[in-house]
Amino acid sequence: MRLVDTHCHLNLIEERNEIIKKFDNENMEFVIEVGIDIDNSFNTVELANTYEKIYASVGIHPNDSSNLSNKDFDTIKILASNEKVIAIGEIGLDYYREYTTKKDQYKSFINQLEIAKEIGLPVILHIREAYEDAFNLLVENGIPDKLGVVHCFSSDWKTARKFLDLGFYIGIDGPITFKNNHKLVEVVKNTPIEMILPETDSPFLTPVPYRGKRNNPLYVKYVIEKIAEIKEISIDETSEILLNNAKKAFSIK
Ligand SMILES: [Zn+2]
């Protein structure tokens, strides 16, 4: 099976060099390193420019959306022009943690949506306990032509279908391997496999059988295996379809 991880944070993993060294032997085709703030987005681009198999997404996470100025959005725009940058994100709304006000989150989300539209890149959406507002905000402000992914999807099938109808991919992470996650299993069951992207969000959300330990992109294997099991398709075929989806979603050759 060939691996692809469309959402990781290697910059937050101390032993990243040892993990990256294993990419070739473990059939990792490529990973997408996702930015969460300005400094981290700089690091993300640097990492992508150092390693062939790493692509970058640049953006400011909703939890980091307070005290932003136009200069910050300009910086994201400049970083986005780097040729290894294939998406804007992670951007969106997060009502789970109240680090920032809704007003600040809207402003940051809308500004970065505009950048994605202007430059012609897809978006990586972080939405937590804010699916309805995020959906409405997208529809009202205009959806980027290149669409994108609802990263680490955590709502129900009814909500997934709304985003699928807009054309967005559904990102599936480690929680799909957790016991009794019936709601997410139903989402995977009903979502056409061509619209699913495998993610780790590493170092967070470690899948079974390593739950409780630190996550890394190679563990995307367990997410892919679980998707194959739910879809009743062989692991090899599933991994090929998911790899194709990732290339298509982010225009990677
Ligand atoms: Zn993330």
PDB file of C-alpha atoms and ligand atoms in Angstrom:
ATOM      1  CA  MET A   1       0.000   0.000   0.000  1.00  0.00           C
ATOM      2  CA  ARG A   2       1.135   3.530  -0.733  1.00  0.00           C
ATOM      3  CA  LEU A   3       0.656   6.205   1.933  1.00  0.00           C
ATOM      4  CA  VAL A   4      -0.307   9.860   1.818  1.00  0.00           C
ATOM      5  CA  ASP A   5      -0.992  12.156   4.778  1.00  0.00           C
ATOM      6  CA  THR A   6      -2.826  15.313   3.735  1.00  0.00           C
ATOM      7  CA  HIS A   7      -2.616  16.998   7.150  1.00  0.00           C
ATOM      8  CA  CYS A   8       0.293  16.925   9.570  1.00  0.00           C
ATOM      9  CA  HIS A   9       2.348  19.227  11.770  1.00  0.00           C
ATOM     10  CA  LEU A  10       5.883  17.812  11.555  1.00  0.00           C
ATOM     11  CA  ASN A  11       7.159  21.122  12.886  1.00  0.00           C
ATOM     12  CA  LEU A  12       5.509  20.267  16.207  1.00  0.00           C
ATOM     13  CA  ILE A  13       7.247  16.862  16.334  1.00  0.00           C
ATOM     14  CA  GLU A  14      10.728  16.903  17.837  1.00  0.00           C
ATOM     15  CA  GLU A  15      11.926  13.684  16.168  1.00  0.00           C
ATOM     16  CA  ARG A  16      10.660  14.788  12.721  1.00  0.00           C
ATOM     17  CA  ASN A  17      13.966  14.125  10.949  1.00  0.00           C
ATOM     18  CA  GLU A  18      13.942  10.453  11.947  1.00  0.00           C
ATOM     19  CA  ILE A  19      10.329  10.155  10.778  1.00  0.00           C
ATOM     20  CA  ILE A  20      11.017  11.880   7.439  1.00  0.00           C
ATOM     21  CA  LYS A  21      13.963   9.520   6.853  1.00  0.00           C
ATOM     22  CA  LYS A  22      11.516   6.588   6.976  1.00  0.00           C
ATOM     23  CA  PHE A  23       9.238   8.007   4.247  1.00  0.00           C
ATOM     24  CA  ASP A  24      10.886   6.121   1.350  1.00  0.00           C
ATOM     25  CA  ASN A  25      10.980   2.718   3.059  1.00  0.00           C
ATOM     26  CA  GLU A  26       7.387   3.033   4.283  1.00  0.00           C
ATOM     27  CA  ASN A  27       5.991   3.986   0.841  1.00  0.00           C
ATOM     28  CA  MET A  28       4.990   7.488   1.900  1.00  0.00           C
ATOM     29  CA  GLU A  29       4.249   9.310  -1.359  1.00  0.00           C
ATOM     30  CA  PHE A  30       3.897  12.767   0.163  1.00  0.00           C
ATOM     31  CA  VAL A  31       2.595  14.681   3.180  1.00  0.00           C
ATOM     32  CA  ILE A  32       1.081  18.137   3.558  1.00  0.00           C
ATOM     33  CA  GLU A  33       2.562  20.191   6.376  1.00  0.00           C
ATOM     34  CA  VAL A  34      -0.137  22.591   7.569  1.00  0.00           C
ATOM     35  CA  GLY A  35       0.521  26.030   9.065  1.00  0.00           C
ATOM     36  CA  ILE A  36      -1.255  27.295  12.164  1.00  0.00           C
ATOM     37  CA  ASP A  37       0.124  30.828  12.586  1.00  0.00           C
ATOM     38  CA  ILE A  38       2.554  33.229  10.888  1.00  0.00           C
ATOM     39  CA  ASP A  39       5.783  31.848  12.383  1.00  0.00           C
ATOM     40  CA  ASN A  40       4.662  28.266  11.893  1.00  0.00           C
ATOM     41  CA  SER A  41       3.701  29.006   8.274  1.00  0.00           C
ATOM     42  CA  PHE A  42       7.261  30.247   7.627  1.00  0.00           C
ATOM     43  CA  ASN A  43       8.593  26.963   9.113  1.00  0.00           C
ATOM     44  CA  THR A  44       6.123  25.002   7.032  1.00  0.00           C
ATOM     45  CA  VAL A  45       7.400  26.526   3.784  1.00  0.00           C
ATOM     46  CA  GLU A  46      10.995  25.968   4.859  1.00  0.00           C
ATOM     47  CA  LEU A  47      10.349  22.296   5.610  1.00  0.00           C
ATOM     48  CA  ALA A  48       8.622  21.838   2.241  1.00  0.00           C
ATOM     49  CA  ASN A  49      11.549  23.449   0.456  1.00  0.00           C
ATOM     50  CA  THR A  50      13.962  21.092   2.235  1.00  0.00           C
ATOM     51  CA  TYR A  51      12.197  17.789   1.503  1.00  0.00           C
ATOM     52  CA  GLU A  52      10.786  16.725  -1.837  1.00  0.00           C
ATOM     53  CA  LYS A  53       7.946  14.696  -0.297  1.00  0.00           C
ATOM     54  CA  ILE A  54       6.645  17.534   1.858  1.00  0.00           C
ATOM     55  CA  TYR A  55       4.174  20.111   0.533  1.00  0.00           C
ATOM     56  CA  ALA A  56       3.064  23.146   2.503  1.00  0.00           C
ATOM     57  CA  SER A  57      -0.186  24.860   3.416  1.00  0.00           C
ATOM     58  CA  VAL A  58       0.024  28.323   4.965  1.00  0.00           C
ATOM     59  CA  GLY A  59      -2.549  29.980   7.174  1.00  0.00           C
ATOM     60  CA  ILE A  60      -3.697  31.174  10.565  1.00  0.00           C
ATOM     61  CA  HIS A  61      -5.733  28.786  12.751  1.00  0.00           C
ATOM     62  CA  PRO A  62      -8.971  30.220  14.249  1.00  0.00           C
ATOM     63  CA  ASN A  63      -7.513  29.788  17.751  1.00  0.00           C
ATOM     64  CA  ASP A  64      -4.808  32.246  16.719  1.00  0.00           C
ATOM     65  CA  SER A  65      -7.007  34.864  15.130  1.00  0.00           C
ATOM     66  CA  SER A  66      -6.821  37.653  17.716  1.00  0.00           C
ATOM     67  CA  ASN A  67      -4.715  40.779  17.197  1.00  0.00           C
ATOM     68  CA  LEU A  68      -4.168  40.178  13.488  1.00  0.00           C
ATOM     69  CA  SER A  69      -3.372  43.054  11.166  1.00  0.00           C
ATOM     70  CA  ASN A  70      -3.506  43.440   7.383  1.00  0.00           C
ATOM     71  CA  LYS A  71       0.234  42.923   7.411  1.00  0.00           C
ATOM     72  CA  ASP A  72      -0.297  39.385   8.737  1.00  0.00           C
ATOM     73  CA  PHE A  73      -2.671  38.546   5.904  1.00  0.00           C
ATOM     74  CA  ASP A  74      -0.190  40.059   3.420  1.00  0.00           C
ATOM     75  CA  THR A  75       2.492  37.771   4.855  1.00  0.00           C
ATOM     76  CA  ILE A  76       0.293  34.713   4.282  1.00  0.00           C
ATOM     77  CA  LYS A  77      -0.276  35.882   0.731  1.00  0.00           C
ATOM     78  CA  ILE A  78       3.448  36.287   0.088  1.00  0.00           C
ATOM     79  CA  LEU A  79       4.213  32.848   1.594  1.00  0.00           C
ATOM     80  CA  ALA A  80       1.459  31.334  -0.533  1.00  0.00           C
ATOM     81  CA  SER A  81       3.295  32.312  -3.710  1.00  0.00           C
ATOM     82  CA  ASN A  82       6.047  29.764  -2.930  1.00  0.00           C
ATOM     83  CA  GLU A  83       5.787  26.910  -5.414  1.00  0.00           C
ATOM     84  CA  LYS A  84       5.631  24.173  -2.743  1.00  0.00           C
ATOM     85  CA  VAL A  85       2.565  25.844  -1.160  1.00  0.00           C
ATOM     86  CA  ILE A  86      -0.537  23.986  -2.366  1.00  0.00           C
ATOM     87  CA  ALA A  87      -3.274  25.288  -0.025  1.00  0.00           C
ATOM     88  CA  ILE A  88      -4.371  28.018   2.394  1.00  0.00           C
ATOM     89  CA  GLY A  89      -4.981  26.657   5.876  1.00  0.00           C
ATOM     90  CA  GLU A  90      -5.746  25.697   8.379  1.00  0.00           C
ATOM     91  CA  ILE A  91      -8.425  28.343   8.525  1.00  0.00           C
ATOM     92  CA  GLY A  92     -11.989  28.292   9.833  1.00  0.00           C
ATOM     93  CA  LEU A  93     -14.004  28.549  13.018  1.00  0.00           C
ATOM     94  CA  ASP A  94     -13.463  26.872  16.393  1.00  0.00           C
ATOM     95  CA  TYR A  95     -16.092  27.358  19.104  1.00  0.00           C
ATOM     96  CA  TYR A  96     -14.711  24.531  21.210  1.00  0.00           C
ATOM     97  CA  ARG A  97     -11.880  26.578  22.623  1.00  0.00           C
ATOM     98  CA  GLU A  98     -12.606  30.173  23.484  1.00  0.00           C
ATOM     99  CA  TYR A  99      -9.147  31.610  22.896  1.00  0.00           C
ATOM    100  CA  THR A 100     -10.512  34.158  20.462  1.00  0.00           C
ATOM    101  CA  THR A 101     -13.770  36.016  19.862  1.00  0.00           C
ATOM    102  CA  LYS A 102     -16.160  34.994  17.095  1.00  0.00           C
ATOM    103  CA  LYS A 103     -15.662  38.411  15.533  1.00  0.00           C
ATOM    104  CA  ASP A 104     -11.882  37.887  15.286  1.00  0.00           C
ATOM    105  CA  GLN A 105     -12.399  34.390  13.907  1.00  0.00           C
ATOM    106  CA  TYR A 106     -14.789  35.615  11.175  1.00  0.00           C
ATOM    107  CA  LYS A 107     -12.387  38.364  10.148  1.00  0.00           C
ATOM    108  CA  SER A 108      -9.435  35.991   9.895  1.00  0.00           C
ATOM    109  CA  PHE A 109     -11.443  33.323   8.062  1.00  0.00           C
ATOM    110  CA  ILE A 110     -12.909  35.771   5.522  1.00  0.00           C
ATOM    111  CA  ASN A 111      -9.563  37.458   4.843  1.00  0.00           C
ATOM    112  CA  GLN A 112      -7.830  34.146   4.205  1.00  0.00           C
ATOM    113  CA  LEU A 113     -10.687  32.873   2.047  1.00  0.00           C
ATOM    114  CA  GLU A 114     -10.087  35.956  -0.095  1.00  0.00           C
ATOM    115  CA  ILE A 115      -6.395  35.065  -0.417  1.00  0.00           C
ATOM    116  CA  ALA A 116      -7.300  31.534  -1.544  1.00  0.00           C
ATOM    117  CA  LYS A 117      -9.661  32.960  -4.159  1.00  0.00           C
ATOM    118  CA  GLU A 118      -7.186  35.530  -5.376  1.00  0.00           C
ATOM    119  CA  ILE A 119      -4.252  33.130  -5.701  1.00  0.00           C
ATOM    120  CA  GLY A 120      -6.348  30.191  -6.856  1.00  0.00           C
ATOM    121  CA  LEU A 121      -5.534  27.681  -4.118  1.00  0.00           C
ATOM    122  CA  PRO A 122      -7.823  25.256  -2.251  1.00  0.00           C
ATOM    123  CA  VAL A 123      -8.469  25.745   1.480  1.00  0.00           C
ATOM    124  CA  ILE A 124      -7.892  23.424   4.439  1.00  0.00           C
ATOM    125  CA  LEU A 125     -10.780  24.106   6.810  1.00  0.00           C
ATOM    126  CA  HIS A 126     -10.567  23.638  10.571  1.00  0.00           C
ATOM    127  CA  ILE A 127     -14.125  23.581  11.913  1.00  0.00           C
ATOM    128  CA  ARG A 128     -14.925  22.571  15.465  1.00  0.00           C
ATOM    129  CA  GLU A 129     -18.406  22.887  16.965  1.00  0.00           C
ATOM    130  CA  ALA A 130     -19.084  25.592  14.374  1.00  0.00           C
ATOM    131  CA  TYR A 131     -20.244  23.698  11.275  1.00  0.00           C
ATOM    132  CA  GLU A 132     -23.407  25.705  10.651  1.00  0.00           C
ATOM    133  CA  ASP A 133     -21.720  29.091  10.977  1.00  0.00           C
ATOM    134  CA  ALA A 134     -18.752  27.979   8.852  1.00  0.00           C
ATOM    135  CA  PHE A 135     -21.067  26.674   6.149  1.00  0.00           C
ATOM    136  CA  ASN A 136     -23.095  29.894   6.084  1.00  0.00           C
ATOM    137  CA  LEU A 137     -19.992  32.049   6.088  1.00  0.00           C
ATOM    138  CA  LEU A 138     -18.584  30.125   3.109  1.00  0.00           C
ATOM    139  CA  VAL A 139     -21.804  30.393   1.140  1.00  0.00           C
ATOM    140  CA  GLU A 140     -22.253  34.094   1.918  1.00  0.00           C
ATOM    141  CA  ASN A 141     -18.671  35.090   1.155  1.00  0.00           C
ATOM    142  CA  GLY A 142     -18.186  32.911  -1.891  1.00  0.00           C
ATOM    143  CA  ILE A 143     -16.498  29.547  -2.157  1.00  0.00           C
ATOM    144  CA  PRO A 144     -12.956  29.375  -3.586  1.00  0.00           C
ATOM    145  CA  ASP A 145     -12.895  27.908  -7.125  1.00  0.00           C
ATOM    146  CA  LYS A 146     -10.349  25.318  -6.044  1.00  0.00           C
ATOM    147  CA  LEU A 147     -12.562  24.277  -3.093  1.00  0.00           C
ATOM    148  CA  GLY A 148     -10.649  22.244  -0.475  1.00  0.00           C
ATOM    149  CA  VAL A 149     -11.208  19.924   2.473  1.00  0.00           C
ATOM    150  CA  VAL A 150     -13.134  19.951   5.735  1.00  0.00           C
ATOM    151  CA  HIS A 151     -10.180  18.747   7.785  1.00  0.00           C
ATOM    152  CA  CYS A 152     -10.655  16.247  10.628  1.00  0.00           C
ATOM    153  CA  PHE A 153     -14.376  16.024  10.064  1.00  0.00           C
ATOM    154  CA  SER A 154     -16.170  15.505  13.396  1.00  0.00           C
ATOM    155  CA  SER A 155     -19.859  16.116  12.761  1.00  0.00           C
ATOM    156  CA  ASP A 156     -22.642  13.891  11.407  1.00  0.00           C
ATOM    157  CA  TRP A 157     -23.563  12.632   7.941  1.00  0.00           C
ATOM    158  CA  LYS A 158     -26.223  15.302   7.415  1.00  0.00           C
ATOM    159  CA  THR A 159     -23.570  17.988   7.877  1.00  0.00           C
ATOM    160  CA  ALA A 160     -20.998  16.115   5.769  1.00  0.00           C
ATOM    161  CA  ARG A 161     -23.470  15.985   2.907  1.00  0.00           C
ATOM    162  CA  LYS A 162     -23.903  19.765   2.959  1.00  0.00           C
ATOM    163  CA  PHE A 163     -20.150  20.288   2.497  1.00  0.00           C
ATOM    164  CA  LEU A 164     -19.921  17.489  -0.091  1.00  0.00           C
ATOM    165  CA  ASP A 165     -22.704  19.218  -2.041  1.00  0.00           C
ATOM    166  CA  LEU A 166     -20.533  22.345  -2.174  1.00  0.00           C
ATOM    167  CA  GLY A 167     -17.702  20.174  -3.552  1.00  0.00           C
ATOM    168  CA  PHE A 168     -15.483  19.904  -0.485  1.00  0.00           C
ATOM    169  CA  TYR A 169     -13.521  16.782   0.428  1.00  0.00           C
ATOM    170  CA  ILE A 170     -13.988  15.193   3.863  1.00  0.00           C
ATOM    171  CA  GLY A 171     -10.776  14.718   5.899  1.00  0.00           C
ATOM    172  CA  ILE A 172     -10.682  11.576   8.050  1.00  0.00           C
ATOM    173  CA  ASP A 173      -8.223  11.202  10.939  1.00  0.00           C
ATOM    174  CA  GLY A 174      -7.316   8.860  13.817  1.00  0.00           C
ATOM    175  CA  PRO A 175     -10.706   9.114  15.606  1.00  0.00           C
ATOM    176  CA  ILE A 176     -12.162   6.821  12.899  1.00  0.00           C
ATOM    177  CA  THR A 177     -10.174   3.999  14.567  1.00  0.00           C
ATOM    178  CA  PHE A 178     -11.589   4.713  18.042  1.00  0.00           C
ATOM    179  CA  LYS A 179     -14.124   2.312  19.503  1.00  0.00           C
ATOM    180  CA  ASN A 180     -17.795   3.205  19.146  1.00  0.00           C
ATOM    181  CA  ASN A 181     -17.289   6.172  16.828  1.00  0.00           C
ATOM    182  CA  HIS A 182     -20.550   5.261  15.072  1.00  0.00           C
ATOM    183  CA  LYS A 183     -21.246   8.798  13.878  1.00  0.00           C
ATOM    184  CA  LEU A 184     -17.948   9.017  11.976  1.00  0.00           C
ATOM    185  CA  VAL A 185     -18.245   5.467  10.621  1.00  0.00           C
ATOM    186  CA  GLU A 186     -21.611   6.475   9.156  1.00  0.00           C
ATOM    187  CA  VAL A 187     -19.968   9.528   7.534  1.00  0.00           C
ATOM    188  CA  VAL A 188     -17.265   7.344   5.929  1.00  0.00           C
ATOM    189  CA  LYS A 189     -19.832   4.764   4.846  1.00  0.00           C
ATOM    190  CA  ASN A 190     -21.966   7.356   3.075  1.00  0.00           C
ATOM    191  CA  THR A 191     -19.265   9.617   1.640  1.00  0.00           C
ATOM    192  CA  PRO A 192     -18.164   8.554  -1.861  1.00  0.00           C
ATOM    193  CA  ILE A 193     -14.615   7.218  -1.471  1.00  0.00           C
ATOM    194  CA  GLU A 194     -13.470   9.640  -4.190  1.00  0.00           C
ATOM    195  CA  MET A 195     -14.267  12.503  -1.758  1.00  0.00           C
ATOM    196  CA  ILE A 196     -12.309  11.223   1.270  1.00  0.00           C
ATOM    197  CA  LEU A 197      -8.819  12.416   2.220  1.00  0.00           C
ATOM    198  CA  PRO A 198      -6.665  10.550   4.776  1.00  0.00           C
ATOM    199  CA  GLU A 199      -5.047  12.716   7.479  1.00  0.00           C
ATOM    200  CA  THR A 200      -3.195  12.302  10.770  1.00  0.00           C
ATOM    201  CA  ASP A 201      -3.178  15.846  12.266  1.00  0.00           C
ATOM    202  CA  SER A 202      -0.010  14.506  13.905  1.00  0.00           C
ATOM    203  CA  PRO A 203       1.309  14.935  16.588  1.00  0.00           C
ATOM    204  CA  PHE A 204      -2.348  14.921  17.724  1.00  0.00           C
ATOM    205  CA  LEU A 205      -5.184  12.374  17.376  1.00  0.00           C
ATOM    206  CA  THR A 206      -3.090   9.181  17.328  1.00  0.00           C
ATOM    207  CA  PRO A 207      -5.006   6.231  15.852  1.00  0.00           C
ATOM    208  CA  VAL A 208      -5.446   2.804  17.441  1.00  0.00           C
ATOM    209  CA  PRO A 209      -3.187   0.798  18.086  1.00  0.00           C
ATOM    210  CA  TYR A 210      -0.931   3.692  19.183  1.00  0.00           C
ATOM    211  CA  ARG A 211      -3.629   5.810  20.848  1.00  0.00           C
ATOM    212  CA  GLY A 212      -2.094   7.619  23.827  1.00  0.00           C
ATOM    213  CA  LYS A 213       1.324   7.907  22.158  1.00  0.00           C
ATOM    214  CA  ARG A 214       2.555  10.728  19.966  1.00  0.00           C
ATOM    215  CA  ASN A 215       1.197  10.614  16.425  1.00  0.00           C
ATOM    216  CA  ASN A 216       3.263  10.874  13.226  1.00  0.00           C
ATOM    217  CA  PRO A 217       2.426  10.859   9.481  1.00  0.00           C
ATOM    218  CA  LEU A 218       3.359   7.175   9.032  1.00  0.00           C
ATOM    219  CA  TYR A 219       0.409   6.198  11.246  1.00  0.00           C
ATOM    220  CA  VAL A 220      -1.898   7.344   8.445  1.00  0.00           C
ATOM    221  CA  LYS A 221      -1.641   3.654   7.520  1.00  0.00           C
ATOM    222  CA  TYR A 222      -4.135   2.822  10.291  1.00  0.00           C
ATOM    223  CA  VAL A 223      -6.578   5.470   9.088  1.00  0.00           C
ATOM    224  CA  ILE A 224      -6.384   4.114   5.516  1.00  0.00           C
ATOM    225  CA  GLU A 225      -6.846   0.525   6.741  1.00  0.00           C
ATOM    226  CA  LYS A 226      -9.950   1.518   8.705  1.00  0.00           C
ATOM    227  CA  ILE A 227     -11.431   3.351   5.702  1.00  0.00           C
ATOM    228  CA  ALA A 228     -10.806   0.200   3.597  1.00  0.00           C
ATOM    229  CA  GLU A 229     -12.563  -1.936   6.209  1.00  0.00           C
ATOM    230  CA  ILE A 230     -15.624   0.341   6.342  1.00  0.00           C
ATOM    231  CA  LYS A 231     -15.798   0.635   2.545  1.00  0.00           C
ATOM    232  CA  GLU A 232     -15.222  -3.128   2.095  1.00  0.00           C
ATOM    233  CA  ILE A 233     -12.525  -2.454  -0.490  1.00  0.00           C
ATOM    234  CA  SER A 234      -9.025  -3.974  -0.379  1.00  0.00           C
ATOM    235  CA  ILE A 235      -6.383  -1.957   1.462  1.00  0.00           C
ATOM    236  CA  ASP A 236      -4.252  -1.614  -1.675  1.00  0.00           C
ATOM    237  CA  GLU A 237      -7.107  -0.367  -3.809  1.00  0.00           C
ATOM    238  CA  THR A 238      -8.259   2.020  -1.067  1.00  0.00           C
ATOM    239  CA  SER A 239      -4.769   3.473  -0.682  1.00  0.00           C
ATOM    240  CA  GLU A 240      -4.499   4.052  -4.449  1.00  0.00           C
ATOM    241  CA  ILE A 241      -7.875   5.819  -4.569  1.00  0.00           C
ATOM    242  CA  LEU A 242      -7.014   8.006  -1.564  1.00  0.00           C
ATOM    243  CA  LEU A 243      -3.625   8.903  -3.056  1.00  0.00           C
ATOM    244  CA  ASN A 244      -5.350   9.930  -6.258  1.00  0.00           C
ATOM    245  CA  ASN A 245      -7.854  12.032  -4.298  1.00  0.00           C
ATOM    246  CA  ALA A 246      -5.011  13.837  -2.533  1.00  0.00           C
ATOM    247  CA  LYS A 247      -3.263  14.644  -5.813  1.00  0.00           C
ATOM    248  CA  LYS A 248      -6.469  15.856  -7.376  1.00  0.00           C
ATOM    249  CA  ALA A 249      -7.612  17.934  -4.373  1.00  0.00           C
ATOM    250  CA  PHE A 250      -4.324  19.855  -4.192  1.00  0.00           C
ATOM    251  CA  SER A 251      -3.283  19.712  -7.888  1.00  0.00           C
ATOM    252  CA  ILE A 252      -0.141  17.684  -7.124  1.00  0.00           C
ATOM    253  CA  LYS A 253       1.381  15.821 -10.077  1.00  0.00           C
TER     254      LYS A 253
HETATM  255 ZN    ZN B   1      -4.066  20.558  12.114  1.00  0.00          ZN
END
